[in-house]
XYZ file of C-alpha atoms in Angstrom:
716
model
C 101.678 26.471 109.213
C 104.331 29.077 109.591
C 104.018 32.302 107.558
C 106.719 33.409 105.284
C 108.591 36.775 105.830
C 106.669 38.446 102.978
C 103.197 37.461 104.414
C 104.349 38.658 107.985
C 105.314 42.039 106.357
C 102.024 42.300 104.475
C 100.157 41.547 107.738
C 102.067 44.038 109.679
C 101.601 46.674 106.793
C 97.785 46.130 106.691
C 97.706 46.530 110.540
C 99.801 49.687 110.501
C 97.642 51.197 107.679
C 94.449 50.696 109.721
C 96.046 52.385 112.645
C 97.069 55.334 110.644
C 93.781 55.588 108.915
C 91.655 55.427 112.191
C 89.805 58.541 113.133
C 91.147 58.478 116.748
C 94.846 58.306 115.561
C 97.198 60.738 117.432
C 100.740 60.963 116.327
C 102.101 61.692 119.891
C 100.356 58.836 121.542
C 101.356 56.507 118.793
C 105.125 57.356 119.085
C 104.976 57.221 122.818
C 103.349 53.602 122.817
C 105.733 52.482 120.068
C 108.735 53.665 122.192
C 107.553 51.786 125.227
C 106.851 48.568 123.194
C 110.131 48.614 121.285
C 113.084 46.362 122.574
C 115.825 48.632 121.086
C 117.043 50.569 117.960
C 116.407 47.571 115.636
C 112.639 47.550 116.216
C 112.306 51.213 115.679
C 114.381 51.080 112.479
C 112.139 48.158 111.250
C 108.932 50.153 112.031
C 110.396 53.126 110.251
C 111.006 51.020 107.144
C 107.472 49.742 107.237
C 106.116 53.280 107.548
C 108.389 54.381 104.608
C 107.117 51.453 102.517
C 103.559 52.413 103.330
C 104.269 56.009 102.402
C 105.641 54.988 98.907
C 102.715 52.586 98.364
C 100.355 55.407 99.220
C 102.165 57.871 96.708
C 101.996 55.295 93.978
C 98.226 54.877 94.697
C 97.786 58.557 94.471
C 99.696 58.845 91.224
C 97.424 56.014 89.732
C 94.223 57.690 90.858
C 95.509 61.110 89.474
C 96.214 59.465 86.167
C 92.906 57.846 85.998
C 91.075 61.045 86.884
C 93.055 62.932 84.398
C 92.018 60.486 81.579
C 88.414 60.916 82.681
C 88.846 64.672 82.599
C 90.095 64.532 79.067
C 87.105 62.436 77.991
C 84.491 64.628 79.743
C 86.202 67.756 78.031
C 85.862 65.829 74.727
C 82.193 65.194 75.458
C 81.718 68.822 76.320
C 83.197 69.942 72.993
C 80.749 67.616 71.211
C 77.794 68.922 73.194
C 78.985 72.597 72.475
C 78.992 71.775 68.705
C 75.557 70.330 68.811
C 74.299 73.331 70.818
C 75.674 75.616 68.171
C 73.840 73.810 65.516
C 70.641 73.833 67.550
C 70.985 77.671 68.029
C 71.588 78.115 64.346
C 68.452 76.154 63.493
C 66.342 78.253 66.049
C 67.746 81.448 64.584
C 66.547 80.391 61.226
C 63.141 79.391 62.433
C 62.851 82.709 64.218
C 63.615 84.605 61.023
C 61.013 82.630 58.980
C 58.324 83.245 61.746
C 59.097 86.975 61.764
C 58.893 87.130 58.081
C 55.534 85.439 58.012
C 54.266 87.749 60.825
C 55.419 90.772 58.867
C 53.627 89.583 55.741
C 50.370 89.053 57.581
C 50.626 92.440 59.227
C 51.126 94.062 55.795
C 48.210 92.254 54.405
C 45.948 93.291 57.451
C 47.147 96.982 57.014
C 46.220 96.892 53.222
C 42.833 95.603 54.073
C 42.155 98.368 56.575
C 43.108 100.956 54.205
C 40.743 99.555 51.570
C 37.836 99.200 53.942
C 38.258 101.227 57.291
C 34.907 100.043 58.685
C 35.755 96.514 58.172
C 39.087 96.924 59.771
C 37.440 98.668 63.043
C 34.783 95.898 63.218
C 37.551 93.334 63.151
C 39.515 94.919 65.996
C 36.473 95.276 68.097
C 35.343 91.659 67.536
C 38.926 90.443 68.530
C 38.978 92.282 71.933
C 35.519 93.513 73.074
C 36.792 94.117 76.681
C 40.194 95.458 76.284
C 42.248 95.729 79.425
C 44.200 98.981 79.406
C 47.042 97.350 81.475
C 47.829 94.603 78.865
C 51.332 95.017 77.651
C 51.680 97.252 74.567
C 54.295 96.366 72.019
C 56.972 99.081 70.979
C 55.235 99.335 67.508
C 51.944 100.355 69.029
C 53.745 103.505 70.495
C 52.674 105.407 67.345
C 48.811 105.079 68.377
C 46.715 108.204 68.407
C 47.035 110.879 71.257
C 43.461 110.287 72.454
C 44.014 106.628 73.149
C 47.305 107.231 74.898
C 45.688 109.880 77.178
C 42.919 107.644 77.970
C 45.352 104.850 78.970
C 47.246 107.193 81.202
C 44.051 108.381 82.926
C 43.082 104.822 83.765
C 46.674 104.320 85.194
C 46.106 107.178 87.590
C 42.940 105.780 88.722
C 44.381 102.234 89.423
C 47.553 103.304 91.169
C 47.059 104.816 94.668
C 49.160 107.687 95.635
C 50.539 108.681 92.251
C 48.013 111.245 91.125
C 49.747 114.142 92.905
C 53.209 112.840 91.915
C 52.364 112.166 88.366
C 50.523 115.151 86.914
C 48.648 114.870 83.662
C 50.481 116.418 80.658
C 49.683 116.437 76.993
C 52.836 114.738 76.077
C 52.888 111.925 78.446
C 51.634 108.575 77.494
C 52.091 104.783 78.472
C 54.594 102.713 76.420
C 54.773 99.314 78.053
C 53.727 97.691 81.342
C 53.794 94.365 83.080
C 54.234 92.336 86.274
C 57.582 91.694 87.767
C 59.088 90.178 90.841
C 61.578 92.289 92.808
C 64.678 90.542 94.533
C 67.085 91.807 97.116
C 70.346 92.807 95.261
C 72.616 91.607 98.083
C 70.987 88.155 99.124
C 68.925 87.482 96.052
C 65.709 86.774 98.080
C 62.322 87.727 96.843
C 60.979 91.044 98.277
C 57.662 91.621 96.568
C 55.520 91.511 93.459
C 55.283 94.809 91.440
C 53.577 96.163 88.364
C 55.996 98.459 86.342
C 54.523 101.163 84.038
C 56.949 102.577 81.342
C 56.025 106.038 79.981
C 57.774 108.025 77.514
C 59.696 110.051 80.063
C 59.715 108.001 83.317
C 59.191 104.461 84.911
C 56.653 104.060 87.624
C 56.894 101.035 89.964
C 53.792 100.117 91.990
C 53.354 97.374 94.506
C 50.452 94.799 94.379
C 47.712 95.142 96.974
C 46.892 91.624 97.885
C 43.444 92.245 99.212
C 42.309 94.523 96.323
C 42.632 92.848 92.852
C 43.539 95.014 90.046
C 44.633 97.938 92.418
C 48.324 99.018 93.057
C 50.125 101.201 95.633
C 52.708 103.742 94.400
C 56.326 102.689 95.163
C 58.750 104.650 93.164
C 59.141 106.910 90.154
C 62.256 107.221 88.104
C 62.977 109.678 85.311
C 64.487 108.031 82.297
C 67.277 110.530 82.102
C 68.990 109.065 85.255
C 67.968 105.351 84.696
C 70.309 102.711 83.315
C 69.219 99.089 82.597
C 71.676 96.184 82.794
C 71.029 92.499 81.817
C 71.763 90.007 84.573
C 73.297 86.788 83.412
C 71.105 83.766 84.086
C 72.376 81.647 87.050
C 69.772 78.986 87.813
C 67.491 79.209 89.744
C 67.884 82.870 89.366
C 67.091 83.634 85.685
C 65.147 86.033 83.545
C 66.389 89.001 85.666
C 67.555 92.639 84.827
C 68.882 95.409 86.906
C 67.808 99.031 87.067
C 70.586 101.461 88.187
C 69.451 104.700 89.687
C 72.335 106.466 91.569
C 73.002 105.770 94.376
C 70.771 102.663 94.465
C 69.925 99.702 92.216
C 67.003 97.216 92.072
C 66.739 93.801 90.452
C 63.510 92.565 88.879
C 62.537 89.165 87.420
C 60.299 88.690 84.448
C 57.791 85.902 83.919
C 59.973 84.308 81.166
C 62.900 85.134 78.813
C 60.647 86.513 76.125
C 59.179 89.128 78.469
C 62.514 89.954 79.821
C 63.817 90.565 76.317
C 60.879 92.768 75.559
C 61.384 94.847 78.633
C 65.138 95.349 77.754
C 64.315 96.320 74.233
C 61.535 98.571 75.027
C 63.468 100.432 77.766
C 66.458 100.954 75.456
C 64.087 102.163 72.635
C 62.167 104.544 74.879
C 65.299 106.058 76.324
C 66.609 106.555 72.839
C 63.359 108.206 71.668
C 63.565 110.404 74.866
C 67.034 111.483 73.852
C 65.995 112.183 70.209
C 62.902 114.164 71.273
C 64.969 116.246 73.549
C 67.562 116.857 70.898
C 64.751 117.994 68.516
C 63.351 120.265 71.146
C 66.721 122.053 71.634
C 67.080 122.318 67.847
C 63.831 123.962 67.599
C 64.378 126.342 70.426
C 67.721 127.542 69.234
C 66.476 129.297 66.056
C 63.445 130.635 67.828
C 65.560 132.850 70.113
C 65.158 136.281 68.661
C 68.158 138.623 68.526
C 68.154 141.523 71.082
C 66.587 144.739 69.719
C 68.969 147.288 68.358
C 69.597 150.103 70.749
C 68.189 153.547 69.760
C 70.563 156.014 68.314
C 71.713 158.744 70.581
C 74.082 161.512 70.694
C 75.645 160.562 73.993
C 79.381 160.853 73.275
C 80.287 158.384 76.102
C 77.993 155.594 74.712
C 80.700 154.136 72.532
C 82.831 153.467 75.501
C 79.940 151.961 77.457
C 79.273 149.607 74.515
C 82.901 148.394 74.398
C 82.704 147.635 78.178
C 79.516 145.751 78.002
C 79.696 141.820 78.351
C 78.984 139.763 75.103
C 76.008 137.581 74.808
C 76.371 134.095 76.234
C 77.526 131.549 73.575
C 75.320 128.627 72.978
C 76.933 125.093 73.653
C 75.585 122.218 71.523
C 74.750 119.474 74.187
C 72.278 117.682 71.940
C 74.891 115.223 70.679
C 73.573 111.630 71.247
C 76.874 110.576 73.252
C 76.483 113.614 75.564
C 72.788 112.989 76.179
C 73.613 109.303 77.116
C 76.820 110.098 79.045
C 75.488 109.946 82.592
C 73.655 106.563 81.809
C 76.819 105.219 80.042
C 78.879 106.074 83.073
C 76.394 104.197 85.392
C 76.714 101.283 83.121
C 80.586 101.411 83.136
C 80.761 101.582 86.870
C 78.137 98.673 87.367
C 80.282 96.541 84.970
C 83.520 97.634 86.580
C 84.664 99.029 83.276
C 86.735 101.740 84.937
C 88.862 102.533 81.804
C 85.656 103.059 79.802
C 84.302 105.470 82.404
C 87.508 107.622 82.543
C 87.741 107.540 78.748
C 84.210 109.057 78.616
C 85.132 111.808 81.230
C 88.269 112.573 79.185
C 86.285 112.906 75.957
C 83.688 115.312 77.707
C 86.555 117.409 79.230
C 88.072 117.737 75.752
C 84.821 118.690 74.246
C 84.072 121.236 76.829
C 87.584 122.571 77.210
C 87.127 125.668 75.021
C 83.285 126.083 75.508
C 81.764 128.697 77.811
C 80.255 127.518 81.064
C 76.398 128.082 80.471
C 73.579 126.834 82.657
C 73.206 123.692 80.753
C 76.825 122.989 80.967
C 76.614 123.509 84.715
C 73.681 121.051 85.056
C 75.539 118.436 82.890
C 78.667 118.993 85.031
C 76.514 118.364 88.260
C 75.339 115.074 86.920
C 78.849 113.990 85.915
C 80.439 115.099 89.075
C 78.090 112.732 91.002
C 79.291 109.766 88.874
C 82.889 110.772 89.378
C 82.312 110.727 93.098
C 80.715 107.298 92.819
C 83.641 106.081 90.473
C 86.193 107.397 92.957
C 84.517 105.633 95.819
C 84.553 102.264 93.901
C 88.282 102.747 93.096
C 89.146 103.595 96.696
C 87.400 100.361 97.783
C 89.423 98.412 95.116
C 92.641 99.701 96.834
C 91.529 99.302 100.443
C 93.354 96.707 102.560
C 90.032 94.893 103.069
C 90.053 93.618 99.618
C 92.246 90.486 98.749
C 95.977 91.288 98.908
C 96.842 88.569 96.448
C 98.408 89.307 93.147
C 101.211 91.552 94.320
C 101.608 95.270 93.612
C 100.543 94.762 89.990
C 97.038 93.947 91.133
C 96.578 97.588 92.166
C 97.752 99.087 88.903
C 94.355 99.271 87.304
C 92.693 101.278 90.127
C 95.896 103.500 90.720
C 96.178 104.438 87.071
C 92.434 105.428 86.801
C 92.683 107.566 90.001
C 95.730 109.278 88.561
C 93.726 110.003 85.323
C 90.996 111.409 87.484
C 93.460 113.992 88.903
C 93.767 112.329 92.296
C 97.377 111.382 92.401
C 97.891 112.072 96.104
C 94.980 109.864 97.133
C 96.141 107.049 94.731
C 99.696 107.231 96.232
C 98.260 107.144 99.921
C 96.033 104.130 99.126
C 98.600 102.296 97.121
C 101.239 102.485 99.992
C 98.605 101.644 102.587
C 97.527 98.582 100.542
C 101.143 97.487 100.239
C 101.872 98.040 103.894
C 98.932 95.726 104.746
C 100.249 93.097 102.353
C 103.864 93.206 103.736
C 102.483 93.076 107.298
C 100.369 89.980 106.424
C 103.292 88.183 104.649
C 105.426 88.758 107.695
C 102.795 87.639 110.015
C 102.077 84.505 108.013
C 105.677 83.331 108.255
C 106.117 80.232 110.523
C 108.617 80.403 113.309
C 110.225 77.085 112.942
C 113.713 75.523 112.964
C 116.950 77.640 113.394
C 116.803 81.293 113.897
C 119.093 81.956 110.918
C 116.614 79.848 108.594
C 113.767 82.153 109.599
C 115.787 85.332 109.124
C 116.554 84.182 105.496
C 112.770 83.640 105.006
C 111.943 86.967 106.591
C 114.483 88.893 104.612
C 113.448 87.291 101.332
C 109.769 88.052 101.868
C 110.276 91.590 103.063
C 112.919 92.877 100.668
C 111.271 91.052 97.721
C 108.014 92.755 98.585
C 109.780 96.118 99.030
C 111.621 95.925 95.684
C 108.557 94.949 93.827
C 106.647 97.709 95.486
C 109.247 100.229 94.526
C 109.318 99.076 90.803
C 105.501 99.233 90.653
C 105.572 102.680 92.298
C 108.132 103.959 89.692
C 105.904 102.591 86.843
C 102.508 103.867 88.205
C 103.872 107.309 89.437
C 106.428 108.112 86.853
C 105.021 111.529 85.968
C 104.411 112.510 89.619
C 107.710 113.315 91.165
C 105.997 114.778 94.225
C 104.956 111.491 95.332
C 108.516 109.898 95.775
C 108.899 111.598 99.160
C 105.869 109.742 100.344
C 107.398 106.500 99.208
C 110.650 107.244 101.120
C 108.525 107.787 104.213
C 106.606 104.686 103.702
C 109.805 102.692 103.187
C 111.147 103.894 106.538
C 107.893 102.873 108.241
C 108.072 99.433 106.542
C 111.672 99.057 107.548
C 110.676 99.672 111.148
C 108.093 96.885 110.918
C 110.671 94.626 109.591
C 113.237 95.460 112.298
C 110.640 94.826 114.936
C 110.056 91.366 113.682
C 113.889 90.857 113.244
C 114.910 91.937 116.659
C 112.122 90.020 118.359
C 113.509 86.814 116.869
C 117.210 87.554 117.139
C 117.980 89.793 120.123
C 114.862 89.215 122.362
C 115.503 85.527 122.295
C 119.062 85.883 123.507
C 120.783 84.234 120.594
C 124.502 83.937 120.524
C 126.580 86.780 119.207
C 127.761 84.558 116.201
C 124.129 83.796 115.223
C 123.202 87.543 115.675
C 126.066 88.499 113.379
C 125.024 86.169 110.689
C 121.471 87.395 110.822
C 122.515 91.075 110.640
C 124.884 90.221 107.676
C 121.973 88.573 105.825
C 119.728 91.588 106.455
C 122.431 93.925 105.141
C 123.042 91.819 102.004
C 119.393 91.809 101.137
C 119.269 95.545 101.931
C 121.832 96.251 99.256
C 119.469 94.828 96.561
C 117.532 97.940 96.786
C 120.449 99.934 95.252
C 119.399 98.413 91.993
C 116.461 101.053 91.897
C 118.523 103.745 93.503
C 117.072 103.279 96.997
C 119.651 102.924 99.818
C 118.064 102.144 103.162
C 121.277 100.820 104.859
C 121.592 103.935 107.113
C 117.969 103.245 108.275
C 118.610 99.674 109.218
C 121.697 100.715 111.033
C 119.842 103.353 112.980
C 117.128 101.081 113.904
C 119.380 98.151 114.939
C 122.068 100.143 116.755
C 120.305 99.864 120.278
C 119.931 96.023 120.109
C 123.388 95.502 118.676
C 124.983 97.599 121.533
C 123.056 95.499 123.990
C 124.303 92.332 122.529
C 127.840 93.430 122.445
C 127.700 94.520 126.052
C 125.995 91.377 127.226
C 128.546 89.226 125.320
C 131.406 91.222 126.808
C 130.192 90.592 130.259
C 129.989 86.929 129.544
C 133.697 86.844 128.447
C 134.800 88.961 131.428
C 132.798 86.658 133.909
C 134.296 83.597 132.259
C 137.850 85.024 132.380
C 137.566 86.093 135.928
C 136.383 82.434 136.844
C 139.344 80.974 134.931
C 141.763 83.462 136.655
C 140.473 82.451 140.111
C 141.509 78.824 139.401
C 144.730 79.651 137.657
C 147.763 77.396 138.827
C 150.255 78.613 136.153
C 150.983 75.127 134.626
C 151.808 74.167 131.096
C 149.164 72.646 128.969
C 149.324 68.988 128.110
C 147.203 68.095 125.060
C 147.847 64.355 125.407
C 147.583 63.721 121.614
C 149.131 65.094 118.374
C 145.655 65.450 116.976
C 144.571 67.798 119.879
C 147.747 69.780 119.399
C 147.312 69.972 115.625
C 143.714 71.222 116.204
C 144.920 73.966 118.659
C 147.564 75.051 116.051
C 144.748 75.362 113.415
C 142.441 77.230 115.856
C 145.319 79.715 116.630
C 146.152 80.156 112.942
C 142.553 81.004 112.319
C 142.644 83.607 115.059
C 145.685 85.243 113.246
C 148.402 84.031 115.682
C 150.926 82.726 113.219
C 153.895 82.419 115.733
C 152.206 79.878 117.909
C 154.703 77.100 117.087
C 157.445 78.675 119.119
C 155.408 78.183 122.225
C 154.943 74.403 121.649
C 157.207 71.809 123.265
C 157.770 68.154 122.982
C 155.342 65.350 123.502
C 152.140 67.561 123.042
C 153.201 70.241 125.599
C 152.311 73.963 125.161
C 154.474 76.257 127.054
C 151.454 78.599 127.828
C 148.715 78.564 130.512
C 145.307 77.189 129.754
C 143.822 80.451 130.973
C 145.827 82.674 128.415
C 145.072 80.286 125.534
C 141.391 80.240 126.242
C 141.347 84.036 126.683
C 143.050 84.436 123.292
C 140.451 82.218 121.408
C 137.528 83.843 123.152
C 138.783 87.438 122.484
C 139.457 86.928 118.932
C 136.160 85.154 118.417
C 134.437 88.182 120.006
C 136.350 90.501 117.748
C 135.498 88.629 114.481
C 131.881 88.472 115.325
C 131.676 92.123 116.409
C 133.314 93.191 113.079
C 130.410 91.533 111.253
C 128.139 93.772 113.077
C 130.240 96.982 112.896
C 129.110 100.315 111.427
C 130.397 103.766 112.578
C 127.780 104.187 115.286
C 129.220 101.217 117.176
C 132.884 102.314 117.034
C 133.254 103.407 120.623
C 131.161 100.592 121.977
C 133.185 97.957 120.369
C 136.558 99.592 121.212
C 135.588 100.100 124.939
C 134.396 96.497 125.059
C 137.647 95.269 123.767
C 139.748 97.416 126.206
C 137.743 96.090 129.107
C 138.094 92.445 128.124
C 141.877 92.913 127.598
C 142.329 94.730 130.814
C 140.972 91.789 132.855
C 143.801 89.517 131.449
C 146.401 92.285 131.852
C 145.661 92.857 135.486
C 145.627 89.239 136.274
C 149.161 88.672 134.642
C 150.432 91.747 136.201
C 149.254 90.794 139.732
C 150.445 87.278 139.423
C 153.912 88.410 138.254
C 154.172 90.834 141.156
C 152.764 88.190 143.805
C 154.490 84.980 142.652
C 157.616 84.008 144.775
C 158.586 80.806 142.929
C 161.289 81.656 140.400
C 160.257 78.797 138.042
C 156.578 79.883 138.031
C 157.657 83.418 137.764
C 159.500 82.674 134.604
C 156.499 80.797 133.218
C 154.232 83.799 134.070
C 156.577 86.172 132.179
C 156.569 83.753 129.116
C 152.586 84.032 129.184
C 152.953 87.831 129.612
C 155.249 88.005 126.644
C 152.806 85.963 124.484
C 149.877 88.155 125.626
C 151.576 91.532 124.939
C 153.798 90.762 121.951
C 151.584 88.415 120.057
C 147.933 88.651 121.020
C 147.577 92.432 121.461
C 149.341 93.266 117.943
C 146.919 90.766 116.345
C 143.899 92.290 117.984
C 145.183 95.795 116.949
C 145.909 94.854 113.500
C 142.524 92.911 112.886
C 140.548 95.942 114.334
C 142.264 98.302 112.123
C 141.546 96.029 109.038
C 137.905 95.483 109.936
C 137.171 99.347 110.890
C 139.549 100.998 108.434
C 141.500 103.179 110.961
C 143.774 102.428 113.859
C 142.541 102.338 117.520
C 144.590 104.816 119.699
C 143.233 103.215 122.971
C 144.614 99.797 121.968
C 147.995 101.227 121.050
C 148.113 103.109 124.356
C 147.305 99.877 126.180
C 150.090 97.968 124.451
C 152.617 100.733 125.066
C 151.693 100.767 128.789
C 152.548 97.237 129.081
C 156.275 98.084 128.402
C 156.611 99.330 132.052
C 156.101 95.814 133.256
C 158.446 94.230 130.748
C 161.173 96.701 131.584
C 160.885 96.528 135.295
C 159.018 93.225 136.047
C 159.947 93.373 139.790
C 157.993 96.666 140.158
C 154.905 96.581 142.476
C 153.269 99.341 140.413
C 150.162 98.202 138.524
C 149.759 98.839 134.809
C 146.170 99.984 135.263
């Protein structure tokens, strides 16, 4: 049974779909085979229609799938919203349960404390019965930190016995005691792989980290000791399977530890913060106690020395005491570490500004110098991070505004020069990358439009961002001008490689240069004129293009002159004659009708007409490329081109013996000297803005031949 046309089309479409979806499909091979098998244009058109139908069908299928997935996405988002609400309710219930359990525990503790006060012996027996073999390394709660001094000292002594290599590094002192300890697992900060098991001992003024000895149970090896003054603790967000972690920051290094569970992690974070806070408070109390204890200097004995009064006036006053016991000053180095770790650059610079404002009118004492040394180390670290943010190795996406945060903070730190240098280097890499990523495809003019749009838009955005960021630093503007010149050189390299190195026609080169000039004028919106730079960088290539095209015209004219028969042109059809009239009118020759005859004849030589069109086209394209540095090059090229035609007409007029042909040559000479040369001279003056003396001299010299055409003297 014969198939209908629709069924045949369906079968053909199915076979075509399988061919296009196959893994071995190659477009070049497919087109080659299809061309060989096709009988003619109709088969290719039908095949094209089938591919178009398949494309539309695929597009419709994609739209349906996108719509279906979009509906599923909305439903999933709704389910997530319901789940979030339930989780919030569950969290609220757990919080209430936690509050109830803490209240019950507090009541039991208060009841036990009251019993111990009523009967101390009973309380001691209860504690002994509860833990007859107490392990000194069991974690101590923060509330037990108020235990008696003898128990704390005994615990510290046991610590020194269990950890190898710490006795010399951790000398015993009356005020040092153990606050908290426990097992942790250390992970690599970069690759998040397990390194080792450790046991951490938190004391009231430092943190000791000891590694496990696998073959000796209950014994540890000293690993590191960190004073609490330079230690910062940062909570690490859970990211399964990496969870229950926290980070310790000790400039210039950091370490990540994992607790056994979330409860122990929370205890570590709370106890570390509480111990650091107690350390700051105790240091503050010590400073307050030492300040009144300083006795005033003894009064000097009375003397009868008449010069003693002058010596007292010249003596230096006693060093004024600067109060550095404020809580925010004590915690400043740690807060700076936390801000840098969390990339809160604005917060770090705000803290530095606050410190500088506080110490602005204070004398520089020894304590101030020590604080400045700690802060300067953080400033260097912050500067390194900001420099890395502006480095070209970072992502260049986001445009110039993406650098504003780091640049503004460097300027606030007093490093405007470095910020300017890094900003411009970052933008140079971004512009270079954008130009390099442009695909060279299609016509040259299309690529130049894309290139100019990408480059000048980037330059304009960079200039506006620079003006915003460095508004108060006028000294940096010279650096931007130097950078703009360097960027323009990079643009011209890409421009010349595509336009001039590929030997494009003069008309294409003129259009490309015109596009570049128009885009360059956009920079005048912000007061930046780089036109003279693009002229200086392009002058060499444009000179070469003009001279090359001049040589082409001269060679073509000489070739036509060698075949010249001095015959009238017969254009055969009125349409061709009308087209020639229009071309001459566009060249500026308005009196061309007087040289036309009957029946599509033109009373001019083909060589002279072709020379006129080619010369005027060269002049028009050259004027698009014109700027003052090219004046003499353009003028000399025009004179050389015109002289080729002048010499040929002069030579033919002197050598021709046939009176009829001689009259025809004289008519062509009249058209050349009285019509073409004045048009060239006028158009040159309009395009350049001033007359050309060389063209005037050339036209005046032609009068010798018109006055005495029988002369054998050459015009040249």
